[in-house]
mmCIF file with all atom_site columns, C-alpha atoms in Angstrom:
data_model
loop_
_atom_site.group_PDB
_atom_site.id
_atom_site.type_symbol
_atom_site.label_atom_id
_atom_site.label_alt_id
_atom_site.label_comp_id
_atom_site.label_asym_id
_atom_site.label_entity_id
_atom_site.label_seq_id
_atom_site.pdbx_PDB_ins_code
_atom_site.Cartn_x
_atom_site.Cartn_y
_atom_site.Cartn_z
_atom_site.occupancy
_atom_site.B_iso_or_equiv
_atom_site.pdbx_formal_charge
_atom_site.auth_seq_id
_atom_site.auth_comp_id
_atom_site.auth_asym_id
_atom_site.auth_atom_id
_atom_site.pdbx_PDB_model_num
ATOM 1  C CA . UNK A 1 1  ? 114.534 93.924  100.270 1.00 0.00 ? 1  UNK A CA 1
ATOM 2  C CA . UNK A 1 2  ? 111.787 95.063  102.132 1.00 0.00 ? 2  UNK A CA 1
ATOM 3  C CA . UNK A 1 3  ? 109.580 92.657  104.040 1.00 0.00 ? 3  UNK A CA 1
ATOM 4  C CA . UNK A 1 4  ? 106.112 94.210  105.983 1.00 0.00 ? 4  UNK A CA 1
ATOM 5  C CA . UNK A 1 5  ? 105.235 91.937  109.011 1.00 0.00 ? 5  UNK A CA 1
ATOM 6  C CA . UNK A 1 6  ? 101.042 92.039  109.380 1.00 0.00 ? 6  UNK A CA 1
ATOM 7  C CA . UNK A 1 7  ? 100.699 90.691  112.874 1.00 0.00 ? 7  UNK A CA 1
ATOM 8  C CA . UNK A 1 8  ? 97.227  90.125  113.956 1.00 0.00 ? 8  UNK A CA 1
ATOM 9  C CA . UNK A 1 9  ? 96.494  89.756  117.683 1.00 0.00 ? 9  UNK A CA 1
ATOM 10 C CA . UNK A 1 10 ? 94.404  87.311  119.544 1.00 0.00 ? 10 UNK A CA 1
ATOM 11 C CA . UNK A 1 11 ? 91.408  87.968  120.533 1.00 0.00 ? 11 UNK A CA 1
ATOM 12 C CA . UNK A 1 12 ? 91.177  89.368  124.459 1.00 0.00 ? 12 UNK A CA 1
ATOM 13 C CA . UNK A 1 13 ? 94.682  89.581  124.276 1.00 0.00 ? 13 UNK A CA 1
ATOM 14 C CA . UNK A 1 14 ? 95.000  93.381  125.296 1.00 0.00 ? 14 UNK A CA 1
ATOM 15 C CA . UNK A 1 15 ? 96.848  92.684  128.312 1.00 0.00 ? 15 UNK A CA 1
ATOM 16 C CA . UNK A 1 16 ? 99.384  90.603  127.445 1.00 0.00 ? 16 UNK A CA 1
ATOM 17 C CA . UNK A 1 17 ? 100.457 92.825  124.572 1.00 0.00 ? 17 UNK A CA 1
ATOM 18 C CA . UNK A 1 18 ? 100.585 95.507  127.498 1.00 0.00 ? 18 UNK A CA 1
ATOM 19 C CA . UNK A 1 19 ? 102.538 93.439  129.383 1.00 0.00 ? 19 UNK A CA 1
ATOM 20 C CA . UNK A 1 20 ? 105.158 92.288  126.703 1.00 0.00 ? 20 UNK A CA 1
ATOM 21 C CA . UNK A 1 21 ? 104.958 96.326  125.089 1.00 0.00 ? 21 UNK A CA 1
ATOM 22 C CA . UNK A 1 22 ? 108.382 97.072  126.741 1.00 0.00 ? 22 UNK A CA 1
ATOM 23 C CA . UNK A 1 23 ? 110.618 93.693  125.560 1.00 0.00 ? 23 UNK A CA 1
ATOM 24 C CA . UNK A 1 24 ? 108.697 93.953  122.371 1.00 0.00 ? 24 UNK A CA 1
ATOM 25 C CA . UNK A 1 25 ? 109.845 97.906  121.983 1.00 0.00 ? 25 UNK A CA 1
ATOM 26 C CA . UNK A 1 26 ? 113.066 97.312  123.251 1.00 0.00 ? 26 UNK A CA 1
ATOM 27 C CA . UNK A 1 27 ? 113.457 94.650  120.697 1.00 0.00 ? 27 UNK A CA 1
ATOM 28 C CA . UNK A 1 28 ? 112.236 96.751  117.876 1.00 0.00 ? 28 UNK A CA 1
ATOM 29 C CA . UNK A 1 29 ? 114.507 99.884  118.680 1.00 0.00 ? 29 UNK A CA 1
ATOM 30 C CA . UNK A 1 30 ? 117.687 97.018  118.783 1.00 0.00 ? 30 UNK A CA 1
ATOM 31 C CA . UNK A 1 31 ? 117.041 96.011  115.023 1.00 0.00 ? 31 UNK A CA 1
ATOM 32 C CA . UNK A 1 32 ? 118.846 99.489  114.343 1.00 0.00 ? 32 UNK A CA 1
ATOM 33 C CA . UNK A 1 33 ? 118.141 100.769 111.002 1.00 0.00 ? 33 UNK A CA 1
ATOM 34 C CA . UNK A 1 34 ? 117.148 97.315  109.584 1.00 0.00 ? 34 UNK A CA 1
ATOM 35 C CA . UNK A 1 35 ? 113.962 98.574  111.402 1.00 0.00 ? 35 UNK A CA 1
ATOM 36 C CA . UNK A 1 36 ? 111.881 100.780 108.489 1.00 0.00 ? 36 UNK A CA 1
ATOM 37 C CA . UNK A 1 37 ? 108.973 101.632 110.244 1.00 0.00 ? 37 UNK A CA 1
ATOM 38 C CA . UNK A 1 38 ? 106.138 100.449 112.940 1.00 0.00 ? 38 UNK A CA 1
ATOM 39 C CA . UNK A 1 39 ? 103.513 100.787 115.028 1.00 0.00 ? 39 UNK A CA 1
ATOM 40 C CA . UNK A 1 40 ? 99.839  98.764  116.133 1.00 0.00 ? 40 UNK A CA 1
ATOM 41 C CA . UNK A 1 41 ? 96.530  98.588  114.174 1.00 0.00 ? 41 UNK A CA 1
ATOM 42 C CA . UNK A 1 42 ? 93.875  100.048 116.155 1.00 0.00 ? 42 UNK A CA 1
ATOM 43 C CA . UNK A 1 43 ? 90.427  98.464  116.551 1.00 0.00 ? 43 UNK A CA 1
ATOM 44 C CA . UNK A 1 44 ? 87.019  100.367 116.564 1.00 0.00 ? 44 UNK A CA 1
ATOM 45 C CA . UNK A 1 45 ? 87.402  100.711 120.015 1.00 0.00 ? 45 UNK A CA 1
ATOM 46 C CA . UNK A 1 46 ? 91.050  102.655 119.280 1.00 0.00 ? 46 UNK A CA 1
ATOM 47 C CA . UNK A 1 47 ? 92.531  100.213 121.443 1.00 0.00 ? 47 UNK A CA 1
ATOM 48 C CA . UNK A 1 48 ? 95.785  98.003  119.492 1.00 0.00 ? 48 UNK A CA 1
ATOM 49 C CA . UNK A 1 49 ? 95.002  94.285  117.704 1.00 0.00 ? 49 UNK A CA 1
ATOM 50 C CA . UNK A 1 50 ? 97.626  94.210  115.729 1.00 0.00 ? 50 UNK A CA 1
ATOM 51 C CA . UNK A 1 51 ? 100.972 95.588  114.765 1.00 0.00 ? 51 UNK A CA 1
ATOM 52 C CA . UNK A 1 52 ? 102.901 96.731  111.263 1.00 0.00 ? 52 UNK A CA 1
ATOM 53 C CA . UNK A 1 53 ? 106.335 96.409  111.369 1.00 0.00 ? 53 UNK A CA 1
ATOM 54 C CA . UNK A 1 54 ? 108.302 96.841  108.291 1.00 0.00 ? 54 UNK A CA 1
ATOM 55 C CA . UNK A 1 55 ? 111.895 95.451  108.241 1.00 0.00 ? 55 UNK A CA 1
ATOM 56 C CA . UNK A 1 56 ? 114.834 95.204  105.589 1.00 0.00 ? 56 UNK A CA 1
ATOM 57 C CA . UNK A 1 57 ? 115.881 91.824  105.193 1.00 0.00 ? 57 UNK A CA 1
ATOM 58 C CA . UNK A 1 58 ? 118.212 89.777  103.028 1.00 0.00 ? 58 UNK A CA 1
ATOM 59 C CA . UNK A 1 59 ? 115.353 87.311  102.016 1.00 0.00 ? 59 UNK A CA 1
ATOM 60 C CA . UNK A 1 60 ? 112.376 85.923  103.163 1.00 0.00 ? 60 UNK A CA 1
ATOM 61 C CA . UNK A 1 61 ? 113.935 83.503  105.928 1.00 0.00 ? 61 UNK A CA 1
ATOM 62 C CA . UNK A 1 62 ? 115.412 86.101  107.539 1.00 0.00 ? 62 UNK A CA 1
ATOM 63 C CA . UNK A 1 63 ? 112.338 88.587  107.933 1.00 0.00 ? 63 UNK A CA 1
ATOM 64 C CA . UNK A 1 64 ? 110.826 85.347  109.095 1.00 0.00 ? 64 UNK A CA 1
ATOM 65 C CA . UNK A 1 65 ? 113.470 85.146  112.018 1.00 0.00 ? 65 UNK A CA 1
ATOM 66 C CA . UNK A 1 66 ? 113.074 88.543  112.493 1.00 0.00 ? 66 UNK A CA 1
ATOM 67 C CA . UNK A 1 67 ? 109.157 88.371  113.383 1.00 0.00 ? 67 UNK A CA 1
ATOM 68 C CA . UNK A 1 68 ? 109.797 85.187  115.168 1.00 0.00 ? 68 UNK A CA 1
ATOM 69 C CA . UNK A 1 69 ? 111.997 86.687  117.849 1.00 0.00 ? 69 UNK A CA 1
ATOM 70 C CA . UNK A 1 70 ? 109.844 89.452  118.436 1.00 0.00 ? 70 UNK A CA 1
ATOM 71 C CA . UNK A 1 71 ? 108.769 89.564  122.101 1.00 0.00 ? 71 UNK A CA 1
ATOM 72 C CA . UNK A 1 72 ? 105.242 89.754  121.184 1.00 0.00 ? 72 UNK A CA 1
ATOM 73 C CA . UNK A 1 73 ? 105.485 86.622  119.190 1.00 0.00 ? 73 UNK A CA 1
ATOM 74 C CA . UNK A 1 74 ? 107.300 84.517  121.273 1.00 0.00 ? 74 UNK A CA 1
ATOM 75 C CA . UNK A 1 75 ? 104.672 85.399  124.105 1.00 0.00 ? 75 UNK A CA 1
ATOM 76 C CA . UNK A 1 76 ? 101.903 83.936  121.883 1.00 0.00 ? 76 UNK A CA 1
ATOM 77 C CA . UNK A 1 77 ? 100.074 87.188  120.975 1.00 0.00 ? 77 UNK A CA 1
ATOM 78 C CA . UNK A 1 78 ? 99.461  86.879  117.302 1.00 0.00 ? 78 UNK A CA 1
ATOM 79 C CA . UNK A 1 79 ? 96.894  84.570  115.746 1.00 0.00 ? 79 UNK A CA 1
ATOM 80 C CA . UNK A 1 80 ? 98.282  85.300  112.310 1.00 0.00 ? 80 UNK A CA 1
ATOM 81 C CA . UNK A 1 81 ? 101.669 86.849  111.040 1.00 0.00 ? 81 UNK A CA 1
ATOM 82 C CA . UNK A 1 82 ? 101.772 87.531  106.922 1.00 0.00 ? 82 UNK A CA 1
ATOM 83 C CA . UNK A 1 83 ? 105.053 88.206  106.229 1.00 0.00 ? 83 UNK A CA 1
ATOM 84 C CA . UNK A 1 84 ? 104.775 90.220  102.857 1.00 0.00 ? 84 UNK A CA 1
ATOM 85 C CA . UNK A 1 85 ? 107.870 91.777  100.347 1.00 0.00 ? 85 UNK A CA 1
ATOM 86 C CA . UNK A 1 86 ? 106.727 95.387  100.352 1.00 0.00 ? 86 UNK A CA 1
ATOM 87 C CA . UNK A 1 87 ? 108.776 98.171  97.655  1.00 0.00 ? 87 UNK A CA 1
ATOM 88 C CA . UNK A 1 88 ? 108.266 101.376 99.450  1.00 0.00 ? 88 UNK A CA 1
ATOM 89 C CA . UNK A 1 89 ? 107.462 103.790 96.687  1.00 0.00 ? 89 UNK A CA 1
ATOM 90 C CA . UNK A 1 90 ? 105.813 106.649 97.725  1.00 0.00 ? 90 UNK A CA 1
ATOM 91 C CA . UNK A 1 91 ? 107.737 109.326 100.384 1.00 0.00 ? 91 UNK A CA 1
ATOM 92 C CA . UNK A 1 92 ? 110.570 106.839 100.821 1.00 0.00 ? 92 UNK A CA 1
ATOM 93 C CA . UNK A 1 93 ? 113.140 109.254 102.787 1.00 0.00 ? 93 UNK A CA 1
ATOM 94 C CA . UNK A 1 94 ? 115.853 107.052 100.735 1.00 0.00 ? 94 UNK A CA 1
ATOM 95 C CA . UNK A 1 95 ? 114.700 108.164 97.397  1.00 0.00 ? 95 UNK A CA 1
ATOM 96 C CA . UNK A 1 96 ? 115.050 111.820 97.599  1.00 0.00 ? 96 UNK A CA 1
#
């Protein structure tokens, strides 16, 4: 199943998601292909306030873990993750 991770940041939190962009990317890139796709909202100003990450999880408890070790979280960036099942329908490389 496929679980997408809506991760809103703080406000005035810019720097601290610079700060933790490393860990969190390393972290990302070590979910292997569990990893679907990701990448940060942008706000008017272009800069990132948020993040996508889509994941493929046994159930919900596990996406949950998944977004819970996330650098990004444990630093205290978000002020709201929606953790969401998602069915990726259209241009989903796996259903050629």
């Amino acid at each position: 199943m496929l679980y997408a991770l809506l991760c809103n940041d703080k406000p005035d939190h810019l720097q601290l998601r610079l700060d933790t962009r490393a860990s969190h990317l390393d972290y990302l890139n070590s979910l292997g292909d569990r990893l679907k796709f990701a990448g940060p909202f942008l706000g008017d100003d272009a800069k990132p306030n948020g993040s996508l990450v889509v994941v493929e999880a046994p159930d919900l408890a596990a996406a949950k873990k998944i977004a819970a070790n996330d650098p990004y979280a444990k630093a205290g960036l978000f002020a709201s993750v929606d953790i969401r099942p998602w069915n990726w329908a259209i241009k989903n490389p796996d259903n050629k």
